[in-house]
Coordinates of C-alpha atoms in Angstrom, one line a residue:
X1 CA 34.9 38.8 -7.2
X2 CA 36.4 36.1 -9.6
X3 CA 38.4 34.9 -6.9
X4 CA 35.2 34.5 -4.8
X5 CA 33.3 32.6 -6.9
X6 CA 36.4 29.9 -7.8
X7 CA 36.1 29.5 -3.8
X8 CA 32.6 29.0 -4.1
X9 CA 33.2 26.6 -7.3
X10 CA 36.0 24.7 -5.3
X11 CA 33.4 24.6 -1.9
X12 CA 30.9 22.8 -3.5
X13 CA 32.8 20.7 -5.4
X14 CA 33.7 19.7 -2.0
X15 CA 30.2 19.3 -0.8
X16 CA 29.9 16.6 -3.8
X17 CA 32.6 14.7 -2.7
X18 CA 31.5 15.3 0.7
X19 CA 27.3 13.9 -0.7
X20 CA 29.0 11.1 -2.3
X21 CA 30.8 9.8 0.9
X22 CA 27.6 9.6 2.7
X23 CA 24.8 8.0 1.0
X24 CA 22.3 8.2 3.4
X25 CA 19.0 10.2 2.4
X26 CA 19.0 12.5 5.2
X27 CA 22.7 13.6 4.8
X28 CA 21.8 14.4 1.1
X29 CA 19.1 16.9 2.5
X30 CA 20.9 18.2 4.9
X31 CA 24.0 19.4 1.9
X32 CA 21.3 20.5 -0.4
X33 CA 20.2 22.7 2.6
X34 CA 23.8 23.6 2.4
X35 CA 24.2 24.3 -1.5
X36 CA 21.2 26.5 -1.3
X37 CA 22.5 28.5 1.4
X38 CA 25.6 28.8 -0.6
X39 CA 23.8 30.2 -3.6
X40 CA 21.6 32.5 -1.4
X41 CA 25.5 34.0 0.2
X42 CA 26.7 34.8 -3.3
X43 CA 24.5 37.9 -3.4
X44 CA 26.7 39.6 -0.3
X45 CA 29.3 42.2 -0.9
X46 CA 32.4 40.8 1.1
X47 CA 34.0 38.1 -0.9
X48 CA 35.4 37.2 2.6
X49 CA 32.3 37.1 4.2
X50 CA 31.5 34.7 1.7
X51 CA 34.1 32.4 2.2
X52 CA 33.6 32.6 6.0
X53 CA 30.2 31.5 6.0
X54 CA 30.6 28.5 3.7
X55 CA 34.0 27.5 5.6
X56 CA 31.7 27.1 8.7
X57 CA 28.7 25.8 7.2
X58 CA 31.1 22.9 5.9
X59 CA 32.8 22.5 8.7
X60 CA 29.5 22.3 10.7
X61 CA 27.9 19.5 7.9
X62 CA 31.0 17.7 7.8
X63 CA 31.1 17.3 11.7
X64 CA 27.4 16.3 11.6
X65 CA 27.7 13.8 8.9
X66 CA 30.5 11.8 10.6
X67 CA 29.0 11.7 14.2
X68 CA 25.6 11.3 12.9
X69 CA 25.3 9.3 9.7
X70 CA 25.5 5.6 10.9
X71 CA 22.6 6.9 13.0
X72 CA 20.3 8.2 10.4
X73 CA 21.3 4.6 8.9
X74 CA 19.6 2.5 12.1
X75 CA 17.4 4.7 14.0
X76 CA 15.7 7.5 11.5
X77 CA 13.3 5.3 9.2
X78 CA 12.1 3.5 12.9
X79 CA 11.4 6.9 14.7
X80 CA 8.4 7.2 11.7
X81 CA 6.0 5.3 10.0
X82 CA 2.3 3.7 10.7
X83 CA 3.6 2.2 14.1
X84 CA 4.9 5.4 15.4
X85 CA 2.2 7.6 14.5
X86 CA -0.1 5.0 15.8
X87 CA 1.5 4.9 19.5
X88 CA 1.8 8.8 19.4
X89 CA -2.3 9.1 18.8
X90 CA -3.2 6.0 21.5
X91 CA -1.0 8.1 24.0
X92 CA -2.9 11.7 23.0
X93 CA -6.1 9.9 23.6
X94 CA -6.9 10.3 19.4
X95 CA -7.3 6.5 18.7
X96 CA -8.6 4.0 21.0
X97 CA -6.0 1.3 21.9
X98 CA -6.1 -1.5 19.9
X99 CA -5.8 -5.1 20.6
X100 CA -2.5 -7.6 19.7
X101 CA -4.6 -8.3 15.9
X102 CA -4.1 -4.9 15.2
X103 CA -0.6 -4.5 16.4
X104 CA 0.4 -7.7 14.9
X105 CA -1.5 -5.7 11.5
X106 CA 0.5 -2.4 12.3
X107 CA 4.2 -4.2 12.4
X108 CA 3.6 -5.8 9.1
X109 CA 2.6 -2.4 7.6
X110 CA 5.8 -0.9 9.3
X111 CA 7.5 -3.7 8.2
X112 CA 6.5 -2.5 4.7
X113 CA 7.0 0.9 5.0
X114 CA 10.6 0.4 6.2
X115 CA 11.2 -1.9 2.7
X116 CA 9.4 0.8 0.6
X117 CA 11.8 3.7 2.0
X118 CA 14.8 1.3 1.4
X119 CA 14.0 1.0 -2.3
X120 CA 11.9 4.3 -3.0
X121 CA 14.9 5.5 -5.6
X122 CA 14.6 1.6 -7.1
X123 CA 11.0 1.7 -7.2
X124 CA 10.3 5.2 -8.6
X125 CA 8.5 6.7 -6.0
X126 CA 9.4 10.1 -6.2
X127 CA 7.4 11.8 -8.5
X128 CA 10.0 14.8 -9.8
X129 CA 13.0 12.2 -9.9
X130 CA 11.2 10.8 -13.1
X131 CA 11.6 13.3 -16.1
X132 CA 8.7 14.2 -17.7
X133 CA 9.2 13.2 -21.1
X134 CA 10.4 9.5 -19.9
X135 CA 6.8 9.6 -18.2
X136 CA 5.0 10.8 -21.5
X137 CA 6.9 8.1 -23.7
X138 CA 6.5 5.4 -21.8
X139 CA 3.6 3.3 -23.1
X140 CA 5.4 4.0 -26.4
X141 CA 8.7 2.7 -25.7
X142 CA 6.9 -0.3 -24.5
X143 CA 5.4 -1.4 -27.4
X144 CA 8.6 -1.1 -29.3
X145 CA 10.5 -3.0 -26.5
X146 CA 8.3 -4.9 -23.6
X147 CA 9.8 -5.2 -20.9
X148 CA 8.7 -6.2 -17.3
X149 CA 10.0 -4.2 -14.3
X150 CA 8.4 -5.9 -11.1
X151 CA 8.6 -3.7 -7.6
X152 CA 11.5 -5.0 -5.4
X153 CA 9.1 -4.8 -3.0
X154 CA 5.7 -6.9 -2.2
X155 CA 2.6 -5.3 -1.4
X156 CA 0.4 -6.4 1.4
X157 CA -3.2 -7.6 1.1
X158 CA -5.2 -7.1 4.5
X159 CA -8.8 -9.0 5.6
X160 CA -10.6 -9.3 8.6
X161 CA -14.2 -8.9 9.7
X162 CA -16.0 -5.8 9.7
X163 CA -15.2 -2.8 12.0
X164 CA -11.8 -4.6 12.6
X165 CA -9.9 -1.4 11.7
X166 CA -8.7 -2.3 7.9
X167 CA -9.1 1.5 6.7
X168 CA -8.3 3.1 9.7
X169 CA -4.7 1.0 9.6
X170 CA -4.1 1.4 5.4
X171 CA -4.7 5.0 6.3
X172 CA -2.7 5.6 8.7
X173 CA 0.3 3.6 6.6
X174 CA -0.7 6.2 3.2
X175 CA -0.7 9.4 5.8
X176 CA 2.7 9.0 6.5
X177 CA 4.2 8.6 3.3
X178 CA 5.6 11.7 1.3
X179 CA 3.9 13.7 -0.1
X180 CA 6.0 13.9 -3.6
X181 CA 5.7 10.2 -3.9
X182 CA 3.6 8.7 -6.7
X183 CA 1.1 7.2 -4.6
X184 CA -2.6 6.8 -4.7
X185 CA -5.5 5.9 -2.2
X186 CA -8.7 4.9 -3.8
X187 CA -12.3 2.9 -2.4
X188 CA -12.3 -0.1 -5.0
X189 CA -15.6 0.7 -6.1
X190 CA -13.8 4.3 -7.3
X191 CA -11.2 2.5 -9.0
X192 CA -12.9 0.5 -11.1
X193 CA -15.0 2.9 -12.5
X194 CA -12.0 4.9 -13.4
X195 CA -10.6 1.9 -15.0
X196 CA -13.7 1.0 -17.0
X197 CA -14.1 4.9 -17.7
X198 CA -10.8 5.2 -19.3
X199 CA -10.9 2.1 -21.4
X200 CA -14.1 3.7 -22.5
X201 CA -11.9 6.8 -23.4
X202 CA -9.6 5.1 -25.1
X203 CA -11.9 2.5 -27.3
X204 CA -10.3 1.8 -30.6
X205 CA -6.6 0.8 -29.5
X206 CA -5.3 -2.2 -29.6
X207 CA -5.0 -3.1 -26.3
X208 CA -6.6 -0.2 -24.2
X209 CA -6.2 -1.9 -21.2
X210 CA -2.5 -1.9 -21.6
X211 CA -2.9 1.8 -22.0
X212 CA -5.1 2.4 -18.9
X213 CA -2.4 0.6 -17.0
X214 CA 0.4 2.4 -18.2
X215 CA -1.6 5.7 -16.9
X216 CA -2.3 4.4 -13.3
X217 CA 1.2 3.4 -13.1
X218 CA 2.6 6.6 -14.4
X219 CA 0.2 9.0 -11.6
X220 CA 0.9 6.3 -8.8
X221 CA 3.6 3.7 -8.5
X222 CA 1.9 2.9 -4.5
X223 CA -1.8 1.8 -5.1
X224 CA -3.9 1.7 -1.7
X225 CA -7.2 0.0 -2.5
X226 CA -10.0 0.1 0.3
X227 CA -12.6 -2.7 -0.1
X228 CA -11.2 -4.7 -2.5
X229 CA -14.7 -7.1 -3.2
X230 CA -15.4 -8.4 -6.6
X231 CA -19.1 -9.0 -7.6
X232 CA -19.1 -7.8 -11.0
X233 CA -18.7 -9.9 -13.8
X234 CA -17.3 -7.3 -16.3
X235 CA -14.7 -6.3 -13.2
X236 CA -13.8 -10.1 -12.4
X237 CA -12.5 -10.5 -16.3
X238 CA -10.5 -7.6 -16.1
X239 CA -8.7 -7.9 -13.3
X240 CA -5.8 -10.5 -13.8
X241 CA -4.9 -8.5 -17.4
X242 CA -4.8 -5.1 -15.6
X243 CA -3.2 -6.5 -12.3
X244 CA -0.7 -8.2 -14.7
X245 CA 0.5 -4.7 -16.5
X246 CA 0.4 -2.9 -13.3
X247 CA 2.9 -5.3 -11.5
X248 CA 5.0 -5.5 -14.4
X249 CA 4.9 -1.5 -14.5
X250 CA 6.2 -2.0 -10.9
X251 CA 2.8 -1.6 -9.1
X252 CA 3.0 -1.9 -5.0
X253 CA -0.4 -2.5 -3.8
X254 CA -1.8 -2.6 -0.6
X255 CA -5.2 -3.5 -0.4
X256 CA -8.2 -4.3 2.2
X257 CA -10.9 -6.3 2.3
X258 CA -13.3 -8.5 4.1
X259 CA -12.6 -11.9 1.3
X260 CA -9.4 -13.9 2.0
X261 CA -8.2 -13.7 -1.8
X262 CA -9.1 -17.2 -2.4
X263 CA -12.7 -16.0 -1.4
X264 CA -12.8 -13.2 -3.8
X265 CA -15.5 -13.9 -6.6
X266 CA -16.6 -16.6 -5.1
X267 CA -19.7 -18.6 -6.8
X268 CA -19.2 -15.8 -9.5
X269 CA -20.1 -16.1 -13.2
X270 CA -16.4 -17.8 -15.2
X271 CA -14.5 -17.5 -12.2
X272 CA -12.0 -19.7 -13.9
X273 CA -11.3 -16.7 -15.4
X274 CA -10.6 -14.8 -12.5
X275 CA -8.4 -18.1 -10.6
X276 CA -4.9 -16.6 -12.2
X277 CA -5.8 -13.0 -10.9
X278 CA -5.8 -14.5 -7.1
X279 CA -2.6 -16.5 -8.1
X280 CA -1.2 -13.2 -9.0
X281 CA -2.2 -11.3 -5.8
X282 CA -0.5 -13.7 -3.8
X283 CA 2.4 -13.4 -5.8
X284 CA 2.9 -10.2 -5.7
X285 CA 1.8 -9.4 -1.6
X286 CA 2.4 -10.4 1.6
X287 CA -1.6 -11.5 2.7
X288 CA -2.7 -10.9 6.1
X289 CA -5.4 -11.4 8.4
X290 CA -6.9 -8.9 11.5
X291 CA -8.3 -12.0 13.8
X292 CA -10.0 -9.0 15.8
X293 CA -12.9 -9.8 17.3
X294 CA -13.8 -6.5 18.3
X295 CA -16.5 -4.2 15.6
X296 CA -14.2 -0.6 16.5
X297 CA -17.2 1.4 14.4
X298 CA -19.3 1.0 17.0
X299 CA -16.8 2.2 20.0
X300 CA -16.7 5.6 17.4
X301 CA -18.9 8.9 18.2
X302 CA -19.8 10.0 14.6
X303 CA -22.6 12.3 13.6
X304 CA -25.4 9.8 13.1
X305 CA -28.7 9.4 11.1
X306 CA -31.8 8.1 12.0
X307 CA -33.1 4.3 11.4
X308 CA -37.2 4.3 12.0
X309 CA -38.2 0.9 12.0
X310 CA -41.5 0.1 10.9
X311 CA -44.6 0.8 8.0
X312 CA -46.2 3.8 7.4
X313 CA -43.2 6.1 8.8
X314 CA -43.2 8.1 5.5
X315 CA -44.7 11.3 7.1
X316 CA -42.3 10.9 10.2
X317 CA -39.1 10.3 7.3
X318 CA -40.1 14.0 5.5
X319 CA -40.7 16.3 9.2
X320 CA -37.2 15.3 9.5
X321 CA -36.0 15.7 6.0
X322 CA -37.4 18.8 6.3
X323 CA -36.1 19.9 9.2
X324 CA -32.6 19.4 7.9
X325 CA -33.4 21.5 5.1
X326 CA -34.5 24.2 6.9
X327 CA -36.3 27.1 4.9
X328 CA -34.9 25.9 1.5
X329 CA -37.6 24.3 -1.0
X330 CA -37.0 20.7 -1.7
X331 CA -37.4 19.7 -5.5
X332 CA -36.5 17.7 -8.1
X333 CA -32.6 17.8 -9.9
X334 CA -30.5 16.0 -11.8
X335 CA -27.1 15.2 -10.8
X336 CA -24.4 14.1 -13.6
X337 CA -23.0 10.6 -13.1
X338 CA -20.0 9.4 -15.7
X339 CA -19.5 9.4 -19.2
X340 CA -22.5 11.6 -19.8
X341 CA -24.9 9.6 -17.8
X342 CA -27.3 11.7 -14.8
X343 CA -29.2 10.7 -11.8
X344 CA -33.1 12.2 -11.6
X345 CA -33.4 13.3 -7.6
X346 CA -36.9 13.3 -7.0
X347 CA -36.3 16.1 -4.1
X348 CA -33.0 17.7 -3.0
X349 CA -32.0 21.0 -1.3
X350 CA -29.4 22.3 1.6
X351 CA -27.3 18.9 0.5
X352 CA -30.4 16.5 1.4
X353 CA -31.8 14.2 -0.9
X354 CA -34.8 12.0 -0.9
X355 CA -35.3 8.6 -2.0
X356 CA -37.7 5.8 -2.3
X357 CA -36.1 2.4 -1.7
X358 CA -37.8 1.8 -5.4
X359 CA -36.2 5.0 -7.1
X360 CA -32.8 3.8 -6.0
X361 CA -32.1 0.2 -5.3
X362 CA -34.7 -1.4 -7.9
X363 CA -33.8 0.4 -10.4
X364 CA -30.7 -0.5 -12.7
X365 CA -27.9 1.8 -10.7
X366 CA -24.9 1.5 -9.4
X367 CA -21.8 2.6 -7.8
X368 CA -21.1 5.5 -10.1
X369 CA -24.8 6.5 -9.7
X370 CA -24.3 6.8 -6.3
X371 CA -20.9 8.3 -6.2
X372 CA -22.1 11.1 -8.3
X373 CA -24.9 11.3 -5.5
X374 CA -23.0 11.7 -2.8
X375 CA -20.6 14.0 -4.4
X376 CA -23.5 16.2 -4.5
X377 CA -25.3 15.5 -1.3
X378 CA -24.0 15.0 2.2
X379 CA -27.4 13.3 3.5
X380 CA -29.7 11.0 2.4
X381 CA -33.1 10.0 3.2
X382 CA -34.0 6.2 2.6
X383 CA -37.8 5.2 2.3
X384 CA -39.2 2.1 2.7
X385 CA -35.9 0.0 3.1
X386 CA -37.6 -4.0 2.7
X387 CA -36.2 -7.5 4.4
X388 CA -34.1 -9.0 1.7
X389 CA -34.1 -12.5 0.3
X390 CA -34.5 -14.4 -2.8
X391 CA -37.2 -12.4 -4.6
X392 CA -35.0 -8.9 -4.1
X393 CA -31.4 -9.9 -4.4
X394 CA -30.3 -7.9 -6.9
X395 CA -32.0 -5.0 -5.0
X396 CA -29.7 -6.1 -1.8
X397 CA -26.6 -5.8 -3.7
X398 CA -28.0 -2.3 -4.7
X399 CA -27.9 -1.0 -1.1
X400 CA -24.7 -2.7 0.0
X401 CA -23.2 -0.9 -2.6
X402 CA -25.1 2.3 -2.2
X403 CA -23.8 2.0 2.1
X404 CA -20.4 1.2 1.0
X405 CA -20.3 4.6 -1.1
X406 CA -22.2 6.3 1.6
X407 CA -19.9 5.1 4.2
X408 CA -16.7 6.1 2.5
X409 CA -18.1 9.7 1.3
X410 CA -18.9 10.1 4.9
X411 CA -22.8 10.9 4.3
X412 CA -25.2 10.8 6.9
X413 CA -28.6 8.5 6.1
X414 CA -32.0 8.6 7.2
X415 CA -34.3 5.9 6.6
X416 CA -37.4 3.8 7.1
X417 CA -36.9 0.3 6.9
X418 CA -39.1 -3.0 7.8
X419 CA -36.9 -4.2 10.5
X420 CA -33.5 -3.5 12.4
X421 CA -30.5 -4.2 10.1
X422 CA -30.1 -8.2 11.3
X423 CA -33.5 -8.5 10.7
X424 CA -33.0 -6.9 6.9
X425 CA -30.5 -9.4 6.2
X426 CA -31.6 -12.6 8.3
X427 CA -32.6 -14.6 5.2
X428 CA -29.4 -13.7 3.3
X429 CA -26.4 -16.4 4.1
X430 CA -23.7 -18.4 2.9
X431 CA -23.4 -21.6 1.7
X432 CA -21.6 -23.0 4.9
X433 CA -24.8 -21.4 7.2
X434 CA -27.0 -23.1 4.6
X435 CA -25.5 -26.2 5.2
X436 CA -25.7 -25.7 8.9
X437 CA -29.1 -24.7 8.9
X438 CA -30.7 -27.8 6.6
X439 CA -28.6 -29.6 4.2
X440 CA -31.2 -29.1 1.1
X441 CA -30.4 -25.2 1.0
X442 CA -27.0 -25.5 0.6
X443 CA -27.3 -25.0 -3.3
X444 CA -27.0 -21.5 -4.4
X445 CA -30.0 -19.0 -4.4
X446 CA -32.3 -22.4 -4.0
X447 CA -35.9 -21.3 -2.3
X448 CA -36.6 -22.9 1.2
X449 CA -40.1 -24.3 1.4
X450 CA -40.6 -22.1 4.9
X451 CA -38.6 -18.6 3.8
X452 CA -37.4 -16.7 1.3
X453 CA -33.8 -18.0 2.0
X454 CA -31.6 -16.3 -0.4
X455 CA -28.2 -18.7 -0.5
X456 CA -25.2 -15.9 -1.9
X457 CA -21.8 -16.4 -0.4
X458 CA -20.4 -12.6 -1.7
X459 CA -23.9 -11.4 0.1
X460 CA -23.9 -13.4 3.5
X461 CA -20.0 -12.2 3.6
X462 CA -21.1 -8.3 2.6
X463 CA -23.9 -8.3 5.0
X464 CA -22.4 -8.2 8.0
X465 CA -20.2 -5.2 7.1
X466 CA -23.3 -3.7 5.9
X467 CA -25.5 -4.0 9.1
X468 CA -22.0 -2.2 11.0
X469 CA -22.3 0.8 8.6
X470 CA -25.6 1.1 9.3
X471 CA -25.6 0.6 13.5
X472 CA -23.3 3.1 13.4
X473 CA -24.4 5.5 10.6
X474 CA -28.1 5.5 12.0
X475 CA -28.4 3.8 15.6

């Protein structure tokens, strides 16, 4: 038996010199295949047999790694990724074919994916390469000895207009990573409040954000942010700190949004403050835009809502509600947010909620409000949805919010509203369509004589993604 297992200790050091003359990742798999068939042979009583079966199993791996490795090296990381996958699902008939924008969108993420495989062992994306206690001790070490350690490899930042395919693409990129990578795929609105529910947590350090960074970076090295928009104040002087930790803790991020980066926060409270965040971003991705033309929501089939448009549709809103809820009673319940906080429903049951427009956009809520709604309920019913303009702004950027969490939970809404959704949002624009409409409006928020003309640049741009959500959601 000794004899057999010095064989077995002399075959395997040969299948390390045999790993180390072949570096490609695929050849490593295939020996570790090997090694554990090895150990799985040693329980056999024919030392012989033993030998036999590793003698071929080498001989088989070491024919297969000559013919085949410079292969692996040019054609295996090309036969995957978000191009590949893509072109698979246009040819089963799962995705509708896109145009050149979105191909010209899909290459750059291949492009990416291709650099990310390249260095995934220089970037740290595997998750059990990086021992535990390294993990645990490393905001420690860093305070004792900063030191940067930027990703070889730049992130990409996508825009475009609405319904152009941004999430559809990022997803399909994330879907085909590993699965025992540190990565991370997050709506914006999700992340921040993580972010500003963790610096809560840790209130008291010296520099908490530093700390909250160190913890993103540690679960997820590949950050995928969907809908990157800043309208917060509170977010917009946290970002270039936190963005600055994360890169240097080797951060990739890929991120969508509707804003060019050097729209982000634009007309925003101290946005001087935020200029060296969108320096940053730049720095640190490859920014590209989807020139589509084409709104892809509304070529989609979902399960939709119902818009009524109209007054006194309050009776026609609750015979549906209440058909949805079948024979369960509807009544009141609270639903917890964050940190302790709760939402009062004025009627839920069966997963359907009901709403006032007044009970939930005029009131001070927000995305964690209804992110802790629609974690609990799958529909919603809207009542009394009003044209927006100057006198109800705030109440506007209440329901954009409150559709973007809606449209990313994928919840179905029901609603009564004044008007269709242009007509909610026709006195809502930009400073460029003020300017085009009559020079004297062009100053922000400044009331027209004839309208209640509400001048908002992050508005006019989050409108029109709105008004897609909710044609497709409700019509």
């Amino acid at each position: 038996m000794r004899a057999a297992v010095r064989s077995v200790r002399n075959l395997r050091s040969a299948f390390g010199h045999q790993r180390n003359s072949n570096s490609t990742a695929f050849v490593r798999r295939r020996i570790h295949l090997i090694e554990s068939n090895s150990i799985s042979v040693y329980r056999l009583p024919d030392n012989a047999e033993i030998y036999r079966i590793l003698l071929r199993t080498f001989s088989m791996s070491k024919a297969f790694s000559t013919d085949a490795a410079a292969k692996v090296n040019i054609t295996e990381v090309n036969r995957t990724g978000p191009l590949v996958e893509y072109e698979r699902r246009t040819a089963a008939g799962e995705l509708v074919d896109g145009d050149a924008c979105q191909v010209g969108t899909l290459k750059e993420l291949q492009r990416l994916y291709d650099e990310i495989f390249e260095s995934a062992d220089a970037c740290g994306l595997d998750r059990y390469a990086v021992p535990e206690k390294i993990v645990r001790n490393r905001w420690f070490w860093s305070r004792l000895m900063p030191q940067s350690s930027y990703a070889p490899v730049k992130g990409l930042y996508l825009y475009g207009g609405v319904g152009t395919g941004k999430t559809m693409l990022m997803d399909l990129f994330f879907d085909q990573l590993p699965c025992n990578w540190r990565k991370k795929r997050i709506h914006f609105h999700d992340f921040m409040l993580n972010v500003h529910s963790c610096l809560q947590r840790h209130k008291g350090v010296t520099d908490p954000l530093e700390v909250v960074a160190g913890e993103i970076s540690d679960e997820a090295i590949l950050l995928c942010l969907d809908e990157f928009m800043v309208t917060d104040v509170a977010d917009a002087l946290i970002l270039n700190r936190l963005f600055r930790y994360l890169f240097s803790n080797g951060i990739i991020l890929v991120a969508t949004s509707n804003r060019a980066p050097h729209n982000l926060y634009e007309g925003g409270l101290q946005r001087d403050l935020f200029l060296p965040f969108i320096a940053t971003l730049k720095e640190r991705c490859v920014v590209h835009e989807i020139g589509s033309a084409v709104d892809y929501r509304k070529l989609t089939s979902e399960e939709q809502g119902f818009y009524f448009i109209g007054k006194d549709l309050s009776s026609l809103l609750k015979e549906k509600f209440q058909h949805l809820i079948s024979e369960y009673i509807a009544s009141p319940q609270v639903v917890e947010v964050v940190m302790g906080r709760t939402l009062q429903v004025p009627l839920g049951a069966n997963g359907c909620a009901y709403f006032s427009f007044e009970e939930l956009c005029e009131k001070p809520l927000g995305a964690a409000d209804y992110l802790g709604l629609f974690k609990n309920f799958h529909t919603l019913a809207l009542e009394g949805v009003p044209k927006f303009g100057l006198h109800n702004r705030t109440a506007a950027y209440r329901f954009v919010t409150l559709v973007d969490v809606m449209y990313e939970n994928r919840s179905r809404l029901l609603c009564t509203a004044e008007g269709s959704p242009q007509e909610l949002f026709e006195n809502i624009v930009t400073v460029s369509d003020a300017r085009q409409m009559a020079p004297r409006t062009s100053s922000r928020s400044r009331r027209n004589d004839d309208s209640d003309l509400c001048v908002d640049n992050e508005l006019g741009f989050a409108k029109e993604r709105t008004i897609s959500r909710l044609v497709v959601k409700c019509l």
